[in-house]
Amino acid sequence: MTSTSRRPDVRSPLRLLLAVLLVGAVTSACGGGTSTGDKGYVDGQGIVTRLTADERKVPGDVSGTTLTGEELSLKQYAGKVVVLNVWGSWCAECRQEARSLAGAARELAQDGVVFVGVNTKDSSPDQGLAFEKRYDVPYPSFYDPSGRTLLAFHGTLIPSAIPSTVVLDADGRVAASIQGKIPSQQTLVDLVRDVQK
């Protein structure tokens, strides 16, 4: 009877390690605020982007009907700094930031800063109006269930990134944006004041 000695197959553990690393890389590539998961929207990480004056561009036309049925256009705020926040009543991060946004709007109103919301993906204006009442939102919001308004910010906002916020300078150009929930009321106030300089 002859005994055959078997050499251990070192390739199997190496293959297992490579598979684990590959799965980890794919998983992290799908995270970080770029995957919709089962929510149907991207939840950003509160990433603040500032643009220098020469990088700023005027977005497309932003106009439509508000939650209360009135016509609204950002053109009517020419010469003013405008903060535009994209939200939905169904969005947990939007609920978390709502009071901070309302507080920033009240604080910056004395400086002539205008806040406007874009209510998106709600099936009825009633949902958005209930949200505004609950969080004492002091500014109007476009009712935009299809997200059409966001096309005006192509290259600035990811259409499915909700919430997101854009700051337009007094010339109507995109000066800053926040993808995801605003980090804090003070962060937004400081960002707007920086744009006003």
Short mmCIF file of C-alpha atoms in Angstrom, two decimals:
data_model
loop_
_atom_site.label_atom_id
_atom_site.label_comp_id
_atom_site.label_asym_id
_atom_site.label_seq_id
_atom_site.Cartn_x
_atom_site.Cartn_y
_atom_site.Cartn_z
CA MET A 1 0.00 0.00 0.00
CA THR A 2 1.46 3.25 -1.04
CA SER A 3 0.70 6.41 0.73
CA THR A 4 0.34 9.54 -1.34
CA SER A 5 0.90 12.79 0.39
CA ARG A 6 -1.37 15.56 -0.73
CA ARG A 7 -0.16 19.05 -0.98
CA PRO A 8 -2.48 21.61 0.58
CA ASP A 9 -4.26 23.71 -2.05
CA VAL A 10 -3.33 27.28 -1.13
CA ARG A 11 -5.37 28.60 -4.02
CA SER A 12 -8.71 27.93 -2.27
CA PRO A 13 -8.14 30.29 0.70
CA LEU A 14 -6.69 32.86 -1.70
CA ARG A 15 -9.79 32.62 -3.90
CA LEU A 16 -12.02 33.00 -0.84
CA LEU A 17 -10.10 36.12 0.26
CA LEU A 18 -10.35 37.64 -3.22
CA ALA A 19 -14.10 36.92 -3.33
CA VAL A 20 -14.60 38.61 0.05
CA LEU A 21 -12.60 41.66 -1.07
CA LEU A 22 -14.53 41.87 -4.33
CA VAL A 23 -17.90 41.71 -2.55
CA GLY A 24 -16.72 44.40 -0.11
CA ALA A 25 -15.63 46.66 -2.96
CA VAL A 26 -18.92 46.23 -4.79
CA THR A 27 -20.90 46.87 -1.60
CA SER A 28 -19.01 50.08 -0.83
CA ALA A 29 -19.39 51.26 -4.40
CA CYS A 30 -23.16 50.91 -4.02
CA GLY A 31 -23.25 52.89 -0.77
CA GLY A 32 -22.24 56.42 0.03
CA GLY A 33 -25.45 58.06 -1.04
CA THR A 34 -25.56 56.89 -4.63
CA SER A 35 -27.83 53.87 -4.36
CA THR A 36 -31.58 54.14 -4.28
CA GLY A 37 -31.93 50.81 -2.48
CA ASP A 38 -35.62 50.07 -2.01
CA LYS A 39 -36.50 53.73 -1.40
CA GLY A 40 -36.59 54.98 -4.99
CA TYR A 41 -34.46 58.01 -4.14
CA VAL A 42 -30.85 58.74 -3.27
CA ASP A 43 -30.19 59.82 0.29
CA GLY A 44 -27.13 62.04 0.07
CA GLN A 45 -24.72 62.56 2.91
CA GLY A 46 -25.07 66.32 3.38
CA ILE A 47 -22.20 66.99 0.98
CA VAL A 48 -21.61 70.74 0.63
CA THR A 49 -20.24 72.08 -2.68
CA ARG A 50 -19.21 75.72 -3.17
CA LEU A 51 -18.58 77.16 -6.62
CA THR A 52 -16.25 80.03 -7.39
CA ALA A 53 -17.74 82.96 -9.31
CA ASP A 54 -16.27 81.78 -12.63
CA GLU A 55 -17.70 78.24 -12.16
CA ARG A 56 -21.28 79.40 -11.59
CA LYS A 57 -24.00 78.89 -14.19
CA VAL A 58 -27.59 80.02 -14.45
CA PRO A 59 -29.96 77.02 -14.23
CA GLY A 60 -32.78 76.44 -16.69
CA ASP A 61 -36.21 78.00 -16.17
CA VAL A 62 -37.68 77.23 -12.75
CA SER A 63 -41.36 78.04 -12.71
CA GLY A 64 -44.64 76.30 -12.01
CA THR A 65 -47.52 76.01 -9.59
CA THR A 66 -47.13 76.04 -5.81
CA LEU A 67 -48.77 73.68 -3.36
CA THR A 68 -51.46 76.34 -2.88
CA GLY A 69 -52.10 76.60 -6.64
CA GLU A 70 -50.35 79.93 -7.30
CA GLU A 71 -47.96 80.52 -10.21
CA LEU A 72 -44.34 81.02 -9.18
CA SER A 73 -41.10 81.68 -11.04
CA LEU A 74 -37.59 82.17 -9.69
CA LYS A 75 -37.27 85.06 -12.16
CA GLN A 76 -39.42 87.16 -9.85
CA TYR A 77 -36.59 87.04 -7.30
CA ALA A 78 -33.98 88.56 -9.64
CA GLY A 79 -31.26 90.36 -7.70
CA LYS A 80 -31.80 88.28 -4.54
CA VAL A 81 -30.01 85.28 -3.12
CA VAL A 82 -32.37 82.29 -3.33
CA VAL A 83 -32.23 79.02 -1.43
CA LEU A 84 -34.11 76.22 -3.18
CA ASN A 85 -34.77 73.01 -1.21
CA VAL A 86 -36.01 69.78 -2.80
CA TRP A 87 -38.15 67.69 -0.44
CA GLY A 88 -41.00 65.24 -0.10
CA SER A 89 -43.33 64.60 2.82
CA TRP A 90 -42.51 60.86 2.58
CA CYS A 91 -38.76 61.47 3.02
CA ALA A 92 -37.34 60.86 6.53
CA GLU A 93 -34.28 63.08 5.93
CA CYS A 94 -36.60 65.89 4.76
CA ARG A 95 -38.52 65.69 8.02
CA GLN A 96 -35.25 65.75 9.95
CA GLU A 97 -34.03 68.94 8.27
CA ALA A 98 -37.39 70.78 7.99
CA ARG A 99 -37.15 72.78 11.22
CA SER A 100 -33.53 73.78 10.48
CA LEU A 101 -34.54 75.01 7.02
CA ALA A 102 -37.49 76.94 8.42
CA GLY A 103 -35.23 78.48 11.07
CA ALA A 104 -32.62 79.46 8.48
CA ALA A 105 -35.34 81.00 6.29
CA ARG A 106 -36.55 83.16 9.18
CA GLU A 107 -33.02 84.14 10.19
CA LEU A 108 -31.96 85.09 6.65
CA ALA A 109 -35.20 86.86 5.70
CA GLN A 110 -33.87 90.03 7.38
CA ASP A 111 -31.02 89.94 4.82
CA GLY A 112 -33.47 89.69 1.91
CA VAL A 113 -32.72 86.01 1.21
CA VAL A 114 -35.61 84.11 -0.39
CA PHE A 115 -36.39 80.45 0.30
CA VAL A 116 -38.41 78.28 -2.09
CA GLY A 117 -39.17 74.58 -1.85
CA VAL A 118 -39.74 71.94 -4.49
CA ASN A 119 -42.15 69.31 -3.24
CA THR A 120 -41.59 66.19 -5.31
CA LYS A 121 -42.96 62.67 -5.61
CA ASP A 122 -45.96 63.37 -3.38
CA SER A 123 -49.18 62.15 -5.00
CA SER A 124 -51.23 65.12 -3.78
CA PRO A 125 -50.56 68.74 -2.75
CA ASP A 126 -52.39 67.93 0.50
CA GLN A 127 -49.44 65.84 1.67
CA GLY A 128 -47.04 68.73 1.10
CA LEU A 129 -49.37 71.25 2.74
CA ALA A 130 -49.69 69.03 5.83
CA PHE A 131 -45.89 68.79 5.97
CA GLU A 132 -45.52 72.59 5.72
CA LYS A 133 -48.07 73.10 8.49
CA ARG A 134 -46.45 70.50 10.76
CA TYR A 135 -42.98 72.03 10.42
CA ASP A 136 -44.14 75.67 10.21
CA VAL A 137 -42.45 76.21 6.84
CA PRO A 138 -42.57 79.97 6.09
CA TYR A 139 -41.91 79.85 2.33
CA PRO A 140 -43.76 78.56 -0.76
CA SER A 141 -43.02 75.29 -2.53
CA PHE A 142 -43.52 74.23 -6.11
CA TYR A 143 -45.73 71.16 -6.40
CA ASP A 144 -43.71 68.93 -8.73
CA PRO A 145 -44.69 65.26 -8.36
CA SER A 146 -42.72 64.25 -11.47
CA GLY A 147 -39.47 66.03 -10.54
CA ARG A 148 -39.51 68.07 -13.78
CA THR A 149 -38.17 71.18 -11.98
CA LEU A 150 -34.94 69.37 -11.15
CA LEU A 151 -34.05 69.14 -14.84
CA ALA A 152 -33.19 72.85 -14.65
CA PHE A 153 -30.30 71.87 -12.36
CA HIS A 154 -28.81 69.22 -14.63
CA GLY A 155 -25.19 68.76 -13.64
CA THR A 156 -25.78 70.32 -10.22
CA LEU A 157 -28.37 68.03 -8.65
CA ILE A 158 -28.97 64.35 -9.09
CA PRO A 159 -32.70 64.20 -9.92
CA SER A 160 -33.29 61.44 -7.37
CA ALA A 161 -31.22 63.08 -4.59
CA ILE A 162 -33.81 64.03 -2.01
CA PRO A 163 -33.41 66.13 0.01
CA SER A 164 -31.04 68.51 -1.70
CA THR A 165 -30.53 72.25 -1.51
CA VAL A 166 -29.19 74.81 -3.98
CA VAL A 167 -28.09 78.39 -3.24
CA LEU A 168 -28.40 80.83 -6.14
CA ASP A 169 -26.44 84.07 -5.98
CA ALA A 170 -27.95 87.50 -6.70
CA ASP A 171 -27.22 86.98 -10.40
CA GLY A 172 -29.34 83.82 -10.42
CA ARG A 173 -26.35 81.48 -10.76
CA VAL A 174 -25.81 78.26 -8.81
CA ALA A 175 -23.29 79.23 -6.14
CA ALA A 176 -23.51 76.24 -3.79
CA SER A 177 -25.36 73.00 -3.22
CA ILE A 178 -25.93 70.45 -0.51
CA GLN A 179 -26.61 66.88 -1.61
CA GLY A 180 -28.61 65.26 1.15
CA LYS A 181 -29.82 66.60 4.47
CA ILE A 182 -28.36 69.96 5.51
CA PRO A 183 -25.78 69.33 8.25
CA SER A 184 -27.31 72.06 10.47
CA GLN A 185 -29.17 75.37 10.38
CA GLN A 186 -25.92 77.20 11.08
CA THR A 187 -24.12 75.43 8.21
CA LEU A 188 -26.79 76.63 5.79
CA VAL A 189 -26.82 80.17 7.20
CA ASP A 190 -23.02 80.38 6.93
CA LEU A 191 -23.10 79.01 3.38
CA VAL A 192 -25.69 81.59 2.30
CA ARG A 193 -23.80 84.45 3.95
CA ASP A 194 -20.66 83.31 2.17
CA VAL A 195 -22.55 83.51 -1.16
CA GLN A 196 -23.79 87.02 -0.26
CA LYS A 197 -20.22 88.38 0.04
#
